[in-house]
Coordinates of C-alpha atoms in Angstrom, one line a residue:
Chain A
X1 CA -25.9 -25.8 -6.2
X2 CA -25.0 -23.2 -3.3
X3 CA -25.5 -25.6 0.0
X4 CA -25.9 -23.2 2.9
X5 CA -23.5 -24.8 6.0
X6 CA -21.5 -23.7 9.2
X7 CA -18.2 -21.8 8.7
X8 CA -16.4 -24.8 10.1
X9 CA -18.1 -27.5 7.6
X10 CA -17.4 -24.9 4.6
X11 CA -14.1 -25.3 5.4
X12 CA -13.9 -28.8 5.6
X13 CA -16.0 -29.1 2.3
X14 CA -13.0 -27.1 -0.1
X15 CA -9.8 -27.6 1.6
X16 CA -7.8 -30.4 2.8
X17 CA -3.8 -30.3 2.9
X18 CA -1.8 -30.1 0.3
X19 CA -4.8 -27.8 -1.7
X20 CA -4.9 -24.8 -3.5
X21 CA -6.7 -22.0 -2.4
X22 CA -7.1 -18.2 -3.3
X23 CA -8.5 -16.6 -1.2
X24 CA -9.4 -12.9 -2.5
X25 CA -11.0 -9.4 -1.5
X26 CA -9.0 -6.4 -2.7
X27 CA -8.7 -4.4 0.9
X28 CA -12.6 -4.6 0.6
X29 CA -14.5 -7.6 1.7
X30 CA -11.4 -9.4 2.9
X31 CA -12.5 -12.8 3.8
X32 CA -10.7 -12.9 7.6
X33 CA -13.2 -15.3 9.1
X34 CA -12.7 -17.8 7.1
X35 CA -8.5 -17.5 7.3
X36 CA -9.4 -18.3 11.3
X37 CA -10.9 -21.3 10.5
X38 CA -8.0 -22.5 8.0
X39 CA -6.3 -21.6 11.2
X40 CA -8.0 -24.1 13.8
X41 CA -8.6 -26.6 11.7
X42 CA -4.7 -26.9 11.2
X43 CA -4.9 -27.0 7.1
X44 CA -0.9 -27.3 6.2
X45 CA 0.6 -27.3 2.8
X46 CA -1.6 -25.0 1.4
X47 CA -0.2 -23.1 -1.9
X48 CA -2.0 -19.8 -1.1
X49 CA -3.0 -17.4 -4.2
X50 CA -3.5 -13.8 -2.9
X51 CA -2.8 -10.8 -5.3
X52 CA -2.2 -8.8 -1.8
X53 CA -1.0 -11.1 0.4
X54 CA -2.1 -9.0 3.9
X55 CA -3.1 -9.4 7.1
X56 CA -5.2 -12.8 6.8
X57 CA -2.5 -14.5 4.5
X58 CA 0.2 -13.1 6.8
X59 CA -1.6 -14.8 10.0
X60 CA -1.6 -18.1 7.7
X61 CA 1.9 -18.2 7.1
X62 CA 3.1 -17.6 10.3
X63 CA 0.7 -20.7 11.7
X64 CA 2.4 -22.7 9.1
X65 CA -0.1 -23.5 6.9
X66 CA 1.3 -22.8 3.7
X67 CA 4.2 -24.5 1.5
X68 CA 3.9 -21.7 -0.9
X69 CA 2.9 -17.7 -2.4
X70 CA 1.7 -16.5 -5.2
X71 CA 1.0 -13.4 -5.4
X72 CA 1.7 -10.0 -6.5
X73 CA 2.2 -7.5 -3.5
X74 CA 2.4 -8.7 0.2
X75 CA 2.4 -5.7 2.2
X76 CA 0.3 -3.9 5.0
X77 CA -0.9 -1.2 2.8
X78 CA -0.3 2.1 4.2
X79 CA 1.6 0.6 7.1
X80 CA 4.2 -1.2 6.1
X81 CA 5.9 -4.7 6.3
X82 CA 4.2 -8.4 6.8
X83 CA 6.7 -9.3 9.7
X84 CA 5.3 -13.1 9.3
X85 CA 5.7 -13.3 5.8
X86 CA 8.7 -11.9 5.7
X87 CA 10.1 -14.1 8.8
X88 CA 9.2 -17.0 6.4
X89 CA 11.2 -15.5 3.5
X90 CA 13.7 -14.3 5.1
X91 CA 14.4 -16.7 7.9
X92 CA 12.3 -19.7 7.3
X93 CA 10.0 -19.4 10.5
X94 CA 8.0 -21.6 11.0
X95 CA 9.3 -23.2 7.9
X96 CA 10.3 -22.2 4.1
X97 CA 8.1 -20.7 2.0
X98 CA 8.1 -21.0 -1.6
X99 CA 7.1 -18.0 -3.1
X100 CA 6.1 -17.3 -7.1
X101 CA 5.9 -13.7 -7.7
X102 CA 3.9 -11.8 -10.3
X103 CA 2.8 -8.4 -11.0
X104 CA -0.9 -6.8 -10.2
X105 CA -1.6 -6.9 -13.9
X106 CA -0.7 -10.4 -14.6
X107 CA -2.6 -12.1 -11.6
X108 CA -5.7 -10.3 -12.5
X109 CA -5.2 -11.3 -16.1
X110 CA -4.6 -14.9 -14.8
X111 CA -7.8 -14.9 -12.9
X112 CA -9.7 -14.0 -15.8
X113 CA -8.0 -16.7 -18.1
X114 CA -9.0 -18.9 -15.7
X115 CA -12.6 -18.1 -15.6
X116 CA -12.6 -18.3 -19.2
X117 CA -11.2 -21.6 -19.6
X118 CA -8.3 -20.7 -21.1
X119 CA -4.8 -21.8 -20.3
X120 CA -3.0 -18.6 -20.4
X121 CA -3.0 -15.2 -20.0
X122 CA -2.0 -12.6 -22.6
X123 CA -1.1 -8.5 -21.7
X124 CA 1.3 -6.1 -22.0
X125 CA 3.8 -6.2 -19.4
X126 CA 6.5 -6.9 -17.7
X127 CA 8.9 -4.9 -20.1
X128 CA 12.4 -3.9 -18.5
X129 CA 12.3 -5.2 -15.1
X130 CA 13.3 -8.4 -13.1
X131 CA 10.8 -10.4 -12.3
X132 CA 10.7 -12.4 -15.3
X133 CA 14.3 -13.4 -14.4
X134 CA 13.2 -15.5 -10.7
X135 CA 9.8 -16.8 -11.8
X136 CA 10.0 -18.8 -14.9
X137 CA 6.4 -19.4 -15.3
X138 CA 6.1 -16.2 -17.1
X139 CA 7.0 -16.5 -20.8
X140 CA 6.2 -14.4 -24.1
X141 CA 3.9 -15.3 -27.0
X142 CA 4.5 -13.5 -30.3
X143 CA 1.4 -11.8 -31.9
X144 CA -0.1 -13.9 -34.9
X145 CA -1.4 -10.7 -36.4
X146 CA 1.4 -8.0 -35.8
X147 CA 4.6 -9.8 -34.4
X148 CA 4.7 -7.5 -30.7
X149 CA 5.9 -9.8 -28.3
X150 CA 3.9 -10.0 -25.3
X151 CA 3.8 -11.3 -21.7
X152 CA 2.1 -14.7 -20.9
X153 CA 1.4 -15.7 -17.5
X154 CA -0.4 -19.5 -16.6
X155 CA -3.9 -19.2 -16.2
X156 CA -4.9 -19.2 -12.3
X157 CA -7.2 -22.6 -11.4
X158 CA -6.9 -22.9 -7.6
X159 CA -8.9 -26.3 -6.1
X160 CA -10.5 -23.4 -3.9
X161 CA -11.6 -20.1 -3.9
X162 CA -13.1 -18.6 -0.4
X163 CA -14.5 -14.9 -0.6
X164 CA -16.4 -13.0 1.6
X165 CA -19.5 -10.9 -0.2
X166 CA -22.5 -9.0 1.4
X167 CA -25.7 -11.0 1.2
X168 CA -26.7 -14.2 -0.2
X169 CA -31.1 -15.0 -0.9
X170 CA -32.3 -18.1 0.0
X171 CA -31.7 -19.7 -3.2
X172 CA -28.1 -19.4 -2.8
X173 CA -27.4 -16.7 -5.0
X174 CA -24.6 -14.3 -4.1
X175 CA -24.4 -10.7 -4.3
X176 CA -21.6 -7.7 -4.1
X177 CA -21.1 -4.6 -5.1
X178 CA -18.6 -1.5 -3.9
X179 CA -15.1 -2.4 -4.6
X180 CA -15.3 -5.7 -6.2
X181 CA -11.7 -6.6 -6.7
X182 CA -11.5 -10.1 -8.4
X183 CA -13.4 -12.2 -6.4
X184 CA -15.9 -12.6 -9.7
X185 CA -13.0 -14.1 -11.5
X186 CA -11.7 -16.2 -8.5
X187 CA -14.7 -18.4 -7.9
X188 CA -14.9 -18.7 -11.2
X189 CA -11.8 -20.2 -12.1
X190 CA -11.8 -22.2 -8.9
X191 CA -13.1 -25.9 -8.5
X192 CA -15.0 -25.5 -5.6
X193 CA -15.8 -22.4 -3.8
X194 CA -17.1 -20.9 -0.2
X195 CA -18.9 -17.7 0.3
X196 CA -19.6 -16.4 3.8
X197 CA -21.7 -13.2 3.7
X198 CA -22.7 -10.4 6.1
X199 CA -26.5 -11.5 5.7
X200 CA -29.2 -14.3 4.4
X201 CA -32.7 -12.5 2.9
X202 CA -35.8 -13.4 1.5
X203 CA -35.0 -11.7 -1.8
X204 CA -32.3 -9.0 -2.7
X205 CA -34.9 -6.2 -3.6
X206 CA -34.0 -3.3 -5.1
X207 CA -30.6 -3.3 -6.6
X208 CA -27.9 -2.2 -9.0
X209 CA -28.6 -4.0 -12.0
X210 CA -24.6 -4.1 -12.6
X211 CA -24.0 -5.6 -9.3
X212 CA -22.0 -8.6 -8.8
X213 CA -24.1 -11.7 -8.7
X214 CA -22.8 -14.9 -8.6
X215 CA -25.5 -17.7 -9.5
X216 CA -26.2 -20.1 -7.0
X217 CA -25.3 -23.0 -9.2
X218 CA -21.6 -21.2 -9.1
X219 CA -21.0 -21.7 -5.7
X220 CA -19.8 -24.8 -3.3
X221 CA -21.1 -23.5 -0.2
X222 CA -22.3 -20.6 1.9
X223 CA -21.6 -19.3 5.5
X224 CA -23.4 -16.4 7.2
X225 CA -20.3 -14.9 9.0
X226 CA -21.9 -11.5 10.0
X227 CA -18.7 -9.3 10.4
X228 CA -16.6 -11.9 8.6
X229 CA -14.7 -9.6 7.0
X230 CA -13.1 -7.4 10.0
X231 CA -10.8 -5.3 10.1
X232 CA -11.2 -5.4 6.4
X233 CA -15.2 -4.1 5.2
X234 CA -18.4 -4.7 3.7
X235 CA -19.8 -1.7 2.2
X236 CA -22.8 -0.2 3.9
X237 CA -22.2 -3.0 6.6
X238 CA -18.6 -1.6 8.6
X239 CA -16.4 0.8 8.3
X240 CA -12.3 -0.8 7.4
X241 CA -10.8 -0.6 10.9
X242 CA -7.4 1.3 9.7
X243 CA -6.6 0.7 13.8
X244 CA -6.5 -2.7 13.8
X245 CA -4.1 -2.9 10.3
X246 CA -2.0 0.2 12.2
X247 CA -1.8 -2.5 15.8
X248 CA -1.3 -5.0 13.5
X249 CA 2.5 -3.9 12.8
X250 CA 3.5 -4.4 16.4
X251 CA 1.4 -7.7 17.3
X252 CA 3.2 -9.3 14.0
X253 CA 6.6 -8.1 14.3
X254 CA 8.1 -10.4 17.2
X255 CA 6.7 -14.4 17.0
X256 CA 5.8 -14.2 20.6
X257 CA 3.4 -11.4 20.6
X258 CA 1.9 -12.7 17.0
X259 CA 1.6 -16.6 18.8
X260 CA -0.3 -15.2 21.4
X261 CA -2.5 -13.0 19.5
X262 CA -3.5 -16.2 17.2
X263 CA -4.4 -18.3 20.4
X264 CA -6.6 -15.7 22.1
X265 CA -8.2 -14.2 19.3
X266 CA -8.1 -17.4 16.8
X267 CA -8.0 -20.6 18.4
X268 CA -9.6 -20.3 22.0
X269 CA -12.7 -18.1 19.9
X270 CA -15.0 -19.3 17.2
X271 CA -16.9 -17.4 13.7
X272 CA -19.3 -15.5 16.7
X273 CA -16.2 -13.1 17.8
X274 CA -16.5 -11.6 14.1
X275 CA -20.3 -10.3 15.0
X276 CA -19.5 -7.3 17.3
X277 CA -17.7 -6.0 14.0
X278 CA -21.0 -6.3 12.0
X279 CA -22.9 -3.2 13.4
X280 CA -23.7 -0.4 10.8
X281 CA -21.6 1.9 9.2
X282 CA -23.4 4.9 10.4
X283 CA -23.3 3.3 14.3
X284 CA -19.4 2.7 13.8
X285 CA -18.6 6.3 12.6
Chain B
X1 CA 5.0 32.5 8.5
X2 CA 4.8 28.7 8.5
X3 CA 7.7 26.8 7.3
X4 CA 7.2 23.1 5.4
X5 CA 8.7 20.4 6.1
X6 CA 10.9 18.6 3.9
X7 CA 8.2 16.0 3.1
X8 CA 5.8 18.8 3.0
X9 CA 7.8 20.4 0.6
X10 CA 8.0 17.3 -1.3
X11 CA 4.1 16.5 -1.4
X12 CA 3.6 20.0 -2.1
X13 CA 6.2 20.4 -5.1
X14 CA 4.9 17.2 -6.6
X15 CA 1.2 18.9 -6.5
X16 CA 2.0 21.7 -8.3
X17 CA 3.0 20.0 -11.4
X18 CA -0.9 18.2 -11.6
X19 CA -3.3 19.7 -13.7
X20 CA -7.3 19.5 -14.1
X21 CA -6.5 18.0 -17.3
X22 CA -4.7 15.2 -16.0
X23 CA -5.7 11.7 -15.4
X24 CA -3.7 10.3 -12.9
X25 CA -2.9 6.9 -11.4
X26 CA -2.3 7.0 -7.8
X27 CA -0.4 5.2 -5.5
X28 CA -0.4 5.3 -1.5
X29 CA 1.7 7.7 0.8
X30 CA 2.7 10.9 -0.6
X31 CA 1.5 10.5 -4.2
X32 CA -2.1 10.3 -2.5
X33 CA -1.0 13.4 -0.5
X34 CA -0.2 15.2 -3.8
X35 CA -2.9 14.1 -6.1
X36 CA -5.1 14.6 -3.6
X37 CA -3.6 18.6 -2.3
X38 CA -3.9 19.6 -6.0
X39 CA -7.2 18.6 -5.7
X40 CA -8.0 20.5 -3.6
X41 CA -6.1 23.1 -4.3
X42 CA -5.2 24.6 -7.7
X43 CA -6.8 21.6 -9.8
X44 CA -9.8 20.9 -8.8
X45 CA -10.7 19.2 -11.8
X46 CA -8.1 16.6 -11.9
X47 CA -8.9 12.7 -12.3
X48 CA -7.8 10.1 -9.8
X49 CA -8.1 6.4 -10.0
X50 CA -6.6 4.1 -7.6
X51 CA -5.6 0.4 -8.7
X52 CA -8.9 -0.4 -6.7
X53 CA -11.2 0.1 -9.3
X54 CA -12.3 3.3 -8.6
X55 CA -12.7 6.3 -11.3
X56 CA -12.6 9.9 -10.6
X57 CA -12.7 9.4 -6.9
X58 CA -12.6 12.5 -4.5
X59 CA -11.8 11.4 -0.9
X60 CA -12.1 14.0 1.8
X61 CA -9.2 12.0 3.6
X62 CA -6.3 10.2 2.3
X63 CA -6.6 6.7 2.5
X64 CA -4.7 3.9 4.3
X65 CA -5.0 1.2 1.2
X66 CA -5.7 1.8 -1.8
X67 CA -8.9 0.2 -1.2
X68 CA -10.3 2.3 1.4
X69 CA -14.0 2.4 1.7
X70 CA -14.0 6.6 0.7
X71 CA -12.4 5.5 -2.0
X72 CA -15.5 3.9 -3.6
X73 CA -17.8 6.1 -1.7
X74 CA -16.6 9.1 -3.6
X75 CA -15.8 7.8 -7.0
X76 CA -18.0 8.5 -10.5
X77 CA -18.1 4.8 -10.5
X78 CA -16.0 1.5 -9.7
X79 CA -14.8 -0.9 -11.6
X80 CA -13.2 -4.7 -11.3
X81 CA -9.7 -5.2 -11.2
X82 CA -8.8 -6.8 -13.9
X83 CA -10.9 -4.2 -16.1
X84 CA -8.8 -1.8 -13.8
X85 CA -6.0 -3.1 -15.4
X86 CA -6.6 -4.5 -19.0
X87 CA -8.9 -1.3 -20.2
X88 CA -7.8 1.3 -17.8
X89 CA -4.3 1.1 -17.7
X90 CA -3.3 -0.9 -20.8
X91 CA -5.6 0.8 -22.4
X92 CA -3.7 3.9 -22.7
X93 CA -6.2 6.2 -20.9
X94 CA -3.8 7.4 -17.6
X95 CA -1.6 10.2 -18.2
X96 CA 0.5 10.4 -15.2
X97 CA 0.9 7.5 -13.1
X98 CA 2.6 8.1 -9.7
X99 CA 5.6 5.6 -7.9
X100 CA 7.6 5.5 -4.9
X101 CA 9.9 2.8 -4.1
X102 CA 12.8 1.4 -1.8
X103 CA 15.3 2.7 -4.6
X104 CA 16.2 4.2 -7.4
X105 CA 18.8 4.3 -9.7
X106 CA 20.6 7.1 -11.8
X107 CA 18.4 6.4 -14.5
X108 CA 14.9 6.5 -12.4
X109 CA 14.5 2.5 -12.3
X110 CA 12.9 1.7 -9.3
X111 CA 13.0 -1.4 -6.7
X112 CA 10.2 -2.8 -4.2
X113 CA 11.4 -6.3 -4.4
X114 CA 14.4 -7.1 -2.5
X115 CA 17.5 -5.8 -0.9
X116 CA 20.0 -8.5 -1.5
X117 CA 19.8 -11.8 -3.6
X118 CA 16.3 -12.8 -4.6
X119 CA 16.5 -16.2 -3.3
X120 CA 18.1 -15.4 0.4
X121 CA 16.9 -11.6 1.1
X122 CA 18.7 -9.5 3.0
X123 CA 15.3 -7.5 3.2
X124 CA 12.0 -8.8 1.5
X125 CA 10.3 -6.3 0.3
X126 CA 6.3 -5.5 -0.7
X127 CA 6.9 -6.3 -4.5
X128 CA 5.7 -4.7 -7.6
X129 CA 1.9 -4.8 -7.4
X130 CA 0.9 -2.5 -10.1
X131 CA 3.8 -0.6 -10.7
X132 CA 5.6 -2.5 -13.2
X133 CA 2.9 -1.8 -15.8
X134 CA 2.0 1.7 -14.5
X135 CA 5.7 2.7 -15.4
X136 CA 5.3 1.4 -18.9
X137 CA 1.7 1.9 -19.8
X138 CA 0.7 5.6 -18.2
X139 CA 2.0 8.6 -20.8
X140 CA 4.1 9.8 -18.1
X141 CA 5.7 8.6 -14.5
X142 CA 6.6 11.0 -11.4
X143 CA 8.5 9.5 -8.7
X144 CA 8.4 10.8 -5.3
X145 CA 11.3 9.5 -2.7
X146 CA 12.7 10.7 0.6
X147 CA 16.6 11.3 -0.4
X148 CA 19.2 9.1 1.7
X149 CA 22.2 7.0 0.2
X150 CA 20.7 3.6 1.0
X151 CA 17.7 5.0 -1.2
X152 CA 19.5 6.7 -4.4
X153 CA 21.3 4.1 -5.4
X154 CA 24.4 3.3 -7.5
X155 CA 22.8 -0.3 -8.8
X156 CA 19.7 -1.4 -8.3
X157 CA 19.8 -5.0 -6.6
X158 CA 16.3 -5.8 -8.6
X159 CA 14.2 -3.8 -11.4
X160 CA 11.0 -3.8 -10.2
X161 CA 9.9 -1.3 -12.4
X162 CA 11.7 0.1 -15.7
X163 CA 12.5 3.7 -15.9
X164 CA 15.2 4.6 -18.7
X165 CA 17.2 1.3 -18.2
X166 CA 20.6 2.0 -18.8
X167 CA 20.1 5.6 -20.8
X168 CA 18.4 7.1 -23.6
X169 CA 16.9 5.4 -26.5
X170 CA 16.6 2.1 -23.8
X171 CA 12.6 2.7 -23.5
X172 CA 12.0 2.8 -27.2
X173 CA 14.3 -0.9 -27.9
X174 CA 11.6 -2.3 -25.7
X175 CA 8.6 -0.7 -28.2
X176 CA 7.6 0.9 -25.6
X177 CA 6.3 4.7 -26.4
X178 CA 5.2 6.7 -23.2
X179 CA 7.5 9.0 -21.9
X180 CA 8.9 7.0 -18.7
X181 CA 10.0 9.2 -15.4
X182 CA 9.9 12.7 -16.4
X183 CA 9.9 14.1 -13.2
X184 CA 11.4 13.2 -9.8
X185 CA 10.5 14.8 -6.8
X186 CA 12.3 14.6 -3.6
X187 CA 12.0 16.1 0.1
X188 CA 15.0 18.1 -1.1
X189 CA 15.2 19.2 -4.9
X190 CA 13.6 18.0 -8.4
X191 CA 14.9 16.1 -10.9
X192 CA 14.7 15.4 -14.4
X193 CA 16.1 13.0 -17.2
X194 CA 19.1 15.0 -18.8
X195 CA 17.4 15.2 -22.9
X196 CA 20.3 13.7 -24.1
X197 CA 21.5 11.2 -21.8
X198 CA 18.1 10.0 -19.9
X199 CA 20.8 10.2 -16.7
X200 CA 18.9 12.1 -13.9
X201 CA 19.8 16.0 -13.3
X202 CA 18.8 18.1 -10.6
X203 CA 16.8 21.3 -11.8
X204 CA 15.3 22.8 -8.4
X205 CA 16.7 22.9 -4.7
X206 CA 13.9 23.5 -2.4
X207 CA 14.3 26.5 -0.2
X208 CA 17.7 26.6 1.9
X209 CA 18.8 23.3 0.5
X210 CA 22.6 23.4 -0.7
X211 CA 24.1 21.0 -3.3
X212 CA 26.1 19.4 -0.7
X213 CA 22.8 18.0 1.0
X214 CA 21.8 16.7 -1.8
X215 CA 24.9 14.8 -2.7
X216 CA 24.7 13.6 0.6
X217 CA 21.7 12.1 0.0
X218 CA 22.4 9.9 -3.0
X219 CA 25.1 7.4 -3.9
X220 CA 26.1 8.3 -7.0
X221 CA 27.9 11.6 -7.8
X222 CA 24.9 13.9 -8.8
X223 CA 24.6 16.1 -11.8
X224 CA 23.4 19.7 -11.6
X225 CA 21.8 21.6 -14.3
X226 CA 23.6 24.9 -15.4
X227 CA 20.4 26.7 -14.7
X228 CA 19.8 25.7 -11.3
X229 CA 16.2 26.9 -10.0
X230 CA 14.8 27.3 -6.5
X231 CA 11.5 25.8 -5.9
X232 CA 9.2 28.2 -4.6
X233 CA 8.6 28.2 -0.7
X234 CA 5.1 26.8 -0.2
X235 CA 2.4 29.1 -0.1
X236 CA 0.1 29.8 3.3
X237 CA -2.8 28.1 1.4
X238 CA -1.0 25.4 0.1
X239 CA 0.2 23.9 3.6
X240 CA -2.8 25.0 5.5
X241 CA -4.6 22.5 2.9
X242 CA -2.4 19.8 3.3
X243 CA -2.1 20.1 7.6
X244 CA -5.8 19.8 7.3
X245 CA -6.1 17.1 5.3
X246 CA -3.2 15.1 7.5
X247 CA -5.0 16.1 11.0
X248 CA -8.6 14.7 9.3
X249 CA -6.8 11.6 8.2
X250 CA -5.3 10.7 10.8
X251 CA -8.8 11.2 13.0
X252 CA -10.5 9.1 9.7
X253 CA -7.9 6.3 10.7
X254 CA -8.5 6.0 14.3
X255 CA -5.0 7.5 15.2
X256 CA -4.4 10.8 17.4
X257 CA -3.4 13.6 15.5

């Protein structure tokens, strides 16, 4: 059952050294917040699961808290490189990173295998090109039924999954909607799970019946981290500061600049900076 | 009389080949620019879904990720995704999905991996993220790149996604029955699979461009086809539409026009 705690317990509650973790939110509801705290409290070792690797994975890697990658495209979208992952890859700074690549397709296929207790994935893919040649964890399995030869990926089953979503109730149910990415599929594949969310109410009211709701005997714990997502978004909460991913480029691409950023902004400030990014949409535009 | 821009020219030659009846699968950069100009230009009909989740979307500014907020905002509805990717695209229901990429080959194979050997880059690249099942699962690809010899490449370094492998008949050894690259748009010319040979053949030249520029701007000798065509200079409307839609997206993104 969902046990409502600080950011900074949640934390300490899912991940310890050496874990995995995936921490997911496809460009929406990016869970940046709680990638700080990882951040102060020094978590190292880490194998990170991310389909798009960005800005709060990026940030990680260059504090040195992960040992390895996998994921499926690490990019600034619309922008350009991840200096700090590619320092790591490329030059080992801070240290080596182990990387196991997939494509978009098999990760969320993975995800889902995962949340239905299964040990594999099965889908079409991965015809033709390379990637099967560098990552040997993806294999074929030959159709029982028709003989097609398809692409098999291991099912993903990280120790943690941490997501950002927009409100939890009181009970400790969870709720999202917009673009919901695979953050469904992620805490339900992983061990033990942290939420932080935009709000707390009595009762989420009026709603979507097709909206994402994750029980709250499905989650680990929950953080109210109003803003928690900047410079990513929470739909009808904040706008996606395209700015911040634009400064982004420059403040990553030398280790000075990016070390100084991470002290001032990171480790000298706490979950509260995050709240003067939670005003209103229709305020922000 | 306005003059476009080689880019312009690009993103405006790869619009005109969209159609209301298309369904298309969009990528970031100048397919966005394209999908989204024949939009709102000759096809106003068309479909667009980004890898996001979102289904006939209709953004009044192109977005930064593929994620962006309008995105959702202005879809018929969103969906997860894995859905995205197991009924959407597997399922066989895109007809054109669009790809850029670091490079390309003679044979439209594309790489966003790495430059250099896998395990010691030379450059890392983003990766594959969809792309490696939107070239084998939508009915058709078109591949928009900026020409320049480090892009057009003699051999690939990594297949990050699979075009027409080594030449014809290569797609259908691997069971695989949509079309592939069909169409190849660059700031300079078109191209298109030879029929007989799957090698890429240059059909267009945009306005002013020579065949020497384009040779320039790959790394393998090119071939011409006998019937070499011009592309039609863009149209008053059609880069009026597309100026706009840069100066409001650049405003949308917080970045001075």
């Amino acid at each position: 059952m969902a046990e409502f705690v600080s950011l900074a317990q949640g934390v300490e509650a899912v991940l310890s050294d050496g874990c995995s973790v995936a921490m997911e939110g496809f460009t929406h509801l990016i869970p940046h917040a709680a990638g700080h705290e990882v951040i102060r409290q020094a978590r190292k070792r880490l194998t990170l699961i991310r389909m798009t690797p960005d800005l709060v994975y990026d940030q990680m890697i260059g504090m040195g808290c992960a040992e390895k990658l996998v994921f499926s495209w690490g990019g600034n979208p619309g922008v350009g490189s991840l200096h700090r992952f590619r320092d790591a890859v490329e030059n080992g700074w801070p240290h080596k990173l182990e990387i196991e690549e997939h494509s978009h397709a098999a990760m969320a296929n993975a995800y889902e295998a995962g949340a239905a207790n299964l040990p594999f994935a099965v889908f079409r893919g991965y015809k033709g090109v390379d990637l099967p040649k560098v990552n040997p964890k993806i294999k074929s399995v030959t159709c029982p039924y028709t003989g097609e030869v398809l692409a098999t990926v291991p099912a993903i089953r990280p120790d943690a999954a941490i997501i950002h979503a927009l409100k939890a109730d009181r009970e400790g149910n969870v709720l999202l909607e917009g673009i919901v990415g695979v953050q469904k599929e992620a805490v339900l594949a992983a061990k033990r799970s942290l939420v932080t969310v935009e709000e707390i109410v009595d009762d989420f009211g009026p709603r979507n019946a097709n909206a994402v709701i994750l029980p709250a005997w499905t989650v680990t714990a929950i953080a109210h981290v109003p803003g928690g997502a900047y410079p990513s978004y929470a739909q009808g909460y904040y706008k996606r500061a395209n700015d911040f991913y634009i400064a982004w480029d420059k403040i990553a691409r030398e280790r000075e600049t990016f070390l100084a950023w991470i002290k001032a902004n990171v480790l000298e400030k706490g979950p509260e900076a995050f709240a003067q990014h939670a005003r209103p949409s229709r305020q922000a535009a | 009389m306005m003059t476009a821009t080689p880019t312009e020219m690009m993103t405006i030659a790869a619009a005109r080949l969209l159609t209301n009846e298309d369904v298309c699968f969009v990528g970031i950069g100048a397919p966005s620019a394209a999908c989204n100009l024949a939009r709102l230009t000759h096809a106003p009909k068309i479909t667009l879904i980004y890898e996001s989740g979102t289904l006939s979307t209709r953004p009044t500014v192109l977005p930064l990720s593929i994620g962006d907020g309008e995105l959702c905002d202005t879809a018929l509805t969103t969906v997860s995704v894995p859905e995205m990717f197991r009924y959407w695209l597997q399922g066989g229901r895109i007809t054109i999905g669009f790809l850029g990429g670091a490079q390309i080959d003679r044979f439209a194979n594309l790489n966003t991996t790495v430059v250099g050997p896998y395990d010691a880059p030379k450059v890392r690249l983003p990766g594959g993220g969809g792309a490696p099942e939107i070239a084998i699962h939508c009915g058709q690809i078109f591949i928009t790149m900026a020409m320049g010899s480090r892009a057009f490449v003699e051999t690939l370094p990594f297949i990050t996604s699979f075009g027409h492998g080594t030449g014809k008949g290569d797609r259908a050894k691997l069971g695989l029955k949509t079309r592939g690259p069909t169409k190849i748009i660059t700031d300079l010319c078109v191209m298109e699979p030879d029929p007989e040979t799957s090698e890429l053949t240059v059909v267009s030249l945009h306005p002013g461009v020579t065949r020497e520029q384009v040779q320039a701007g790959c790394g393998w000798p090119l071939r011409f086809a006998a019937e070499l065509a011009e592309t039609p200079a863009a149209s008053v409307q059609e880069l009026a539409v597309l100026r706009d839609l840069h100066i409001r997206t650049k405003h949308a993104h917080g970045v001075a026009a």
